[in-house]
Tab-separated table of C-alpha atoms in Angstrom:
chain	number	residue	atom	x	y	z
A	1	UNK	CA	-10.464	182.805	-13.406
A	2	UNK	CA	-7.927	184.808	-15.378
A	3	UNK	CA	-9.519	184.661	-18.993
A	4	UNK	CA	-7.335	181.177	-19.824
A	5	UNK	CA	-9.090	178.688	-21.867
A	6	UNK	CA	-6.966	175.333	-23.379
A	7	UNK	CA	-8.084	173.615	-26.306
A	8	UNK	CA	-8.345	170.927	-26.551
A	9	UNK	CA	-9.146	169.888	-23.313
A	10	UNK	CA	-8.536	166.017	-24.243
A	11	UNK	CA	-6.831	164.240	-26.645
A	12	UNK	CA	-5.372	161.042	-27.537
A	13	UNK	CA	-2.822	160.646	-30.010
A	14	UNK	CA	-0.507	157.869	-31.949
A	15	UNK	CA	3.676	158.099	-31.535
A	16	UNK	CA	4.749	160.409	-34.056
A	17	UNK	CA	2.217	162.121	-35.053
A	18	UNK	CA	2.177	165.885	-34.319
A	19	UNK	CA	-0.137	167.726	-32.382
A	20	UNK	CA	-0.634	170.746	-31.039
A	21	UNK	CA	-1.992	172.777	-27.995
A	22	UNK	CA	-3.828	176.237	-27.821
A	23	UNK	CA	-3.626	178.299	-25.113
A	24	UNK	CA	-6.090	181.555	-25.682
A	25	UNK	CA	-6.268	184.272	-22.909
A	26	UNK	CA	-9.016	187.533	-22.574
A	27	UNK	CA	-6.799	189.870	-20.892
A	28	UNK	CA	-3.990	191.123	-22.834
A	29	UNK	CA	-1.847	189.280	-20.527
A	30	UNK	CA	2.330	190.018	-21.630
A	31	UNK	CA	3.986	186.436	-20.324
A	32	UNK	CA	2.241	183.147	-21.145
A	33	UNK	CA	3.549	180.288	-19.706
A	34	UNK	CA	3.403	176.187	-20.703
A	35	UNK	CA	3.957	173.312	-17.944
A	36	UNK	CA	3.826	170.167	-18.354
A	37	UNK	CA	2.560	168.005	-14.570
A	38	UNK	CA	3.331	164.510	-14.094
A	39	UNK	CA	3.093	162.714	-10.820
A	40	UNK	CA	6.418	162.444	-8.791
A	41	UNK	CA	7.714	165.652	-10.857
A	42	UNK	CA	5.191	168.386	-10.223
A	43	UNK	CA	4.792	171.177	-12.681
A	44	UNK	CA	7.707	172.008	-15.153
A	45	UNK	CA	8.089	174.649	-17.015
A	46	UNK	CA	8.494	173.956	-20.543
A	47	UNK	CA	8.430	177.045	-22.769
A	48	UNK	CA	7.251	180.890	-21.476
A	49	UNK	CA	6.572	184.034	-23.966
A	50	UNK	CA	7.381	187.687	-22.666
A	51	UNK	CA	5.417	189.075	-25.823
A	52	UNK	CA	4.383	188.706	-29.403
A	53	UNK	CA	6.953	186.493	-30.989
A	54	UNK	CA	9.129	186.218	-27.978
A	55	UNK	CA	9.812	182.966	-26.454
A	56	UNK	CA	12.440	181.554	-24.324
A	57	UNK	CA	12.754	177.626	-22.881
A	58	UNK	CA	12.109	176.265	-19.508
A	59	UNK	CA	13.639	173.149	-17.975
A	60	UNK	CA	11.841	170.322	-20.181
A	61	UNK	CA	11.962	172.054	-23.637
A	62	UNK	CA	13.285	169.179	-25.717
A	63	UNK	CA	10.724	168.106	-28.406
A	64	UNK	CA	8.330	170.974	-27.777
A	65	UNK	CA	8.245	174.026	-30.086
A	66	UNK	CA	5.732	176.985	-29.360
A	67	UNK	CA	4.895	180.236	-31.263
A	68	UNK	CA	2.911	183.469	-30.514
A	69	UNK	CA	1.520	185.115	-33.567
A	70	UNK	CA	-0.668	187.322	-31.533
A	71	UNK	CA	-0.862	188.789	-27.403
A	72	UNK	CA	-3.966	186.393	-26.754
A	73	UNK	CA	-2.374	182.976	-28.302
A	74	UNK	CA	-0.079	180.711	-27.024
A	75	UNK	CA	0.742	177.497	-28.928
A	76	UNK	CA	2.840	174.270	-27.950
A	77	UNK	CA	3.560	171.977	-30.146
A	78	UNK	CA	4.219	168.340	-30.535
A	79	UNK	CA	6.200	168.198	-33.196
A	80	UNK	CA	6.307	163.915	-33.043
A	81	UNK	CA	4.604	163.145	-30.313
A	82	UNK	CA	6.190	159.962	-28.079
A	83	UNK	CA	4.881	158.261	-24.987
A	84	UNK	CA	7.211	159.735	-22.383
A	85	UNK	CA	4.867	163.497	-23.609
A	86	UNK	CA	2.132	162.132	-22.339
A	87	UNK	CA	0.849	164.271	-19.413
A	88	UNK	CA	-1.575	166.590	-18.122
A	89	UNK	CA	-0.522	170.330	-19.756
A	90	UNK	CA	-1.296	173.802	-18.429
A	91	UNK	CA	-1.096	177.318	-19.946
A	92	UNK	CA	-0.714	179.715	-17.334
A	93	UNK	CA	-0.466	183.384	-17.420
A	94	UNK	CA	1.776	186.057	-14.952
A	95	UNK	CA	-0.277	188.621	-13.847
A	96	UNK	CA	1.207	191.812	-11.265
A	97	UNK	CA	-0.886	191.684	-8.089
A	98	UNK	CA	-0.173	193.842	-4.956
A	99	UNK	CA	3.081	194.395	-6.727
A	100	UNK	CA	3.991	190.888	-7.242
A	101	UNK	CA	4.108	188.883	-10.233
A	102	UNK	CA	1.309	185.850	-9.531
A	103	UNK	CA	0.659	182.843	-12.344
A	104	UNK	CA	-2.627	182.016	-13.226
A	105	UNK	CA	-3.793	178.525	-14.475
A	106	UNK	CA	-5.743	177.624	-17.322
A	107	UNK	CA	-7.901	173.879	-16.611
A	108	UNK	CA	-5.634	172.366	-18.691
A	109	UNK	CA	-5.471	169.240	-21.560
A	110	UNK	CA	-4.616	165.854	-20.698
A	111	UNK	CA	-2.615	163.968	-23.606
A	112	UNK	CA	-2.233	160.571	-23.934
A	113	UNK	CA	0.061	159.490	-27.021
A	114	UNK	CA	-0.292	155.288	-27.420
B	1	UNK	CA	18.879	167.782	-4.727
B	2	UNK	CA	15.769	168.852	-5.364
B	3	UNK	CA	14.920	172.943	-5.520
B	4	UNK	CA	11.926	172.754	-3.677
B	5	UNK	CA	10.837	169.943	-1.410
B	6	UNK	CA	7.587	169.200	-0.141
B	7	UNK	CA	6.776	166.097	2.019
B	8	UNK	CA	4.239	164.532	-0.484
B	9	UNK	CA	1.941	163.378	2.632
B	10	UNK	CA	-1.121	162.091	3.000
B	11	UNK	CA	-1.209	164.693	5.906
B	12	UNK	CA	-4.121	163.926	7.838
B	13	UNK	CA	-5.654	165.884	10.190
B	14	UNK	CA	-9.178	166.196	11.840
B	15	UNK	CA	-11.592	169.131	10.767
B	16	UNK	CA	-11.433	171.860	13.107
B	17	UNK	CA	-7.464	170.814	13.362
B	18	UNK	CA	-4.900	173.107	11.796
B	19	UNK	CA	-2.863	171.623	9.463
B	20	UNK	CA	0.893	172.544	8.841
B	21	UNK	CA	2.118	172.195	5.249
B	22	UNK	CA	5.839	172.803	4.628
B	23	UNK	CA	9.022	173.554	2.060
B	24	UNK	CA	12.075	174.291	1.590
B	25	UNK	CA	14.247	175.481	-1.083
B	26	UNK	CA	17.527	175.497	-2.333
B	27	UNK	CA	18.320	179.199	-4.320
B	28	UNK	CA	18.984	181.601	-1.344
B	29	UNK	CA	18.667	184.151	-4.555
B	30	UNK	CA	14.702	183.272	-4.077
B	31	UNK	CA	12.577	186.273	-3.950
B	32	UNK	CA	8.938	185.101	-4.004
B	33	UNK	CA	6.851	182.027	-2.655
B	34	UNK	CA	3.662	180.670	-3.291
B	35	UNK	CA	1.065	178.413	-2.041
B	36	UNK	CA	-1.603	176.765	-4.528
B	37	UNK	CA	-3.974	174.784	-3.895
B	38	UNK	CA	-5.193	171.761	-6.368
B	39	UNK	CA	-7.769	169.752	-6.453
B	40	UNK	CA	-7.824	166.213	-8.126
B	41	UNK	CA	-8.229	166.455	-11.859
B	42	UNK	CA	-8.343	170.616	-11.384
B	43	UNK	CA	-5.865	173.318	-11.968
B	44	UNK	CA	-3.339	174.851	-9.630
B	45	UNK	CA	-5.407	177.437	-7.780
B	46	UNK	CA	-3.191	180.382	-6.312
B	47	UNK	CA	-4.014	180.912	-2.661
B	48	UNK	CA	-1.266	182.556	-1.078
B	49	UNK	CA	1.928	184.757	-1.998
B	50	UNK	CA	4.591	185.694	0.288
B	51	UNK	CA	8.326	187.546	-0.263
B	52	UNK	CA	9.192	189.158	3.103
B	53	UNK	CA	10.198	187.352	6.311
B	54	UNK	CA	8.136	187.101	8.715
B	55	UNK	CA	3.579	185.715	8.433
B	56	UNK	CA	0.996	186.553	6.248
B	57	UNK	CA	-2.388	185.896	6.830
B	58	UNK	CA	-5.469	185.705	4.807
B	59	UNK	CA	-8.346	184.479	6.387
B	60	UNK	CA	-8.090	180.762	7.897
B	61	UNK	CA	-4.922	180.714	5.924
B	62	UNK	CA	-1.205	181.973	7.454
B	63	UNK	CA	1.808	182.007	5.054
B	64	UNK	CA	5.103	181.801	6.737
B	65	UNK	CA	8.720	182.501	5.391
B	66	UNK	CA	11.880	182.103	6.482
B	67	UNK	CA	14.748	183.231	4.117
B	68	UNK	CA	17.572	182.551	6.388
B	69	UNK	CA	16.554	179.080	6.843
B	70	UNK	CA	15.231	178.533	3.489
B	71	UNK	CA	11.738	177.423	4.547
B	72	UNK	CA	8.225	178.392	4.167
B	73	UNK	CA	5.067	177.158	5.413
B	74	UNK	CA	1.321	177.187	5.234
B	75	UNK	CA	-1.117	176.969	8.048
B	76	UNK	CA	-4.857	176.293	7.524
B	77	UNK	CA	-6.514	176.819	11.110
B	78	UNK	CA	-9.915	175.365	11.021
B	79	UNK	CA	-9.799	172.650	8.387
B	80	UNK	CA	-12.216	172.021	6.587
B	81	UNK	CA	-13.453	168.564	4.396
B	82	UNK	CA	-13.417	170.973	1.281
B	83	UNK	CA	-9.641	171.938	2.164
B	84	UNK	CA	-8.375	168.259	1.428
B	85	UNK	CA	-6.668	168.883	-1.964
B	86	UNK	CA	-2.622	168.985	-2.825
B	87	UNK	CA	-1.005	171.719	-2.016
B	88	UNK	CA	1.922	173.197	-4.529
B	89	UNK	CA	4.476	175.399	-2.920
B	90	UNK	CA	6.501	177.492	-5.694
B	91	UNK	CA	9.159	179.465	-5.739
B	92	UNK	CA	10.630	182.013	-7.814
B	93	UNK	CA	14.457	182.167	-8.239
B	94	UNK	CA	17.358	184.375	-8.555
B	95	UNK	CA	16.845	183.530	-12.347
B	96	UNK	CA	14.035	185.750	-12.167
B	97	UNK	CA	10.229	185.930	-11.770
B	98	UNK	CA	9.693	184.196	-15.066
B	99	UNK	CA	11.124	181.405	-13.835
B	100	UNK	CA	8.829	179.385	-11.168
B	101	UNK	CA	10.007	176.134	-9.719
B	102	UNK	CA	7.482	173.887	-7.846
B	103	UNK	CA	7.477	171.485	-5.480
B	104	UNK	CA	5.791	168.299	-6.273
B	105	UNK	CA	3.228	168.893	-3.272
B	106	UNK	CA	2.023	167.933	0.119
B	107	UNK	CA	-1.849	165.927	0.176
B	108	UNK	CA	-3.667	167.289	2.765
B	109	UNK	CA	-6.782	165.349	3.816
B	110	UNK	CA	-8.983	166.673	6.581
B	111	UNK	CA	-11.151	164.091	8.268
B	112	UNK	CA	-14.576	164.922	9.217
């Protein structure tokens, strides 16, 4: 357990609607990290932060915003949410072990937009 | 082409078996690997980490790498019933360690 908690950890939504995802970690963790995991695909990276207001985009980055106001918060969102963003979505965290850098899961949040 | 490729099983094997998971990857720029486990409904769970040639072990658990051939492996010796989960090889690339590509998985099942 690296200090990740998601919130929330289910939700169900309607197409176009916005919505978005918390990511909240303990440890003062620098790079924070969203995926997105759908069967056949694996995980994909979506969006990663490398610090307080610092974000850059991973592969699947189209329709997904985030923002980091502060070290322990990591937000995605949904800015109209469509059926083809439905999927299970995990918050991760990089953390330097035996002088590698290692990611960390949160238990993610499952979305289902109808 | 894929980046990473996992066969995405069901590998079944019997407990007490080892099982043989396996990947390969496409960026020779690659510099680290890793093996997570995941059980249905759960979070990846990191289990392994590897970035020199050669084997790593951890307990029942060997990590194997081969850069030349662009392939890396996991052995479980001793499976066990509570080892039947997916298991998620990743790989970081040339891009940098930031960047983590994963394979889609291998399903292990271990048959009591």
């Amino acid at each position: 357990d690296a200090g990740i908690t998601q919130s929330p950890r289910h939700k169900v939504t309607e197409t176009g609607t916005p919505v978005t995802l918390r990511c909240h970690q303990t440890e003062n963790h620098r790079y924070m990290y969203w995926y997105r995991q759908d069967p056949g695909h694996g995980l994909r990276l979506i969006h990663y932060s490398y610090g307080v207001k610092d974000t850059d985009k991973g592969e699947v980055s189209d329709g997904y915003s985030v923002s980091r106001s502060k070290t322990e918060d990591f937000l995605l969102t949904l800015e109209s949410a469509t059926s083809s963003q439905t999927s299970v979505y995990f918050c991760a965290i990089s953390e330097s072990k035996a002088g590698e850098e290692t990611q960390y899961f949160g238990p993610g949040t499952r979305l289902l937009v109808l | 082409q894929k980046e990473v490729e996992q066969n995405s099983g069901p590998l079944s094997v019997p407990e007490g078996a080892i099982a043989s998971l396996n990947c390969t990857y496409s960026d020779r720029g690659s510099q680290s690997f890793f093996w997570y486990r995941q059980y249905s409904g759960k979070s990846p769970e990191l289990i392994m980490f590897i970035y020199s040639n050669g084997d790593k072990e951890d307990g029942r658990f060997t990590a194997q790498l081969n850069k030349a051939s662009q392939y890396v492996s996991l052995l479980i010796r001793d499976s066990q019933p509570s080892d039947s989960a997916t298991y998620l090889c990743a790989v970081t690339g040339s891009g940098g360690y930031q960047k983590v590509t994963f394979g889609t998985g291998t399903k292990l099942q271990v048959i009591p």
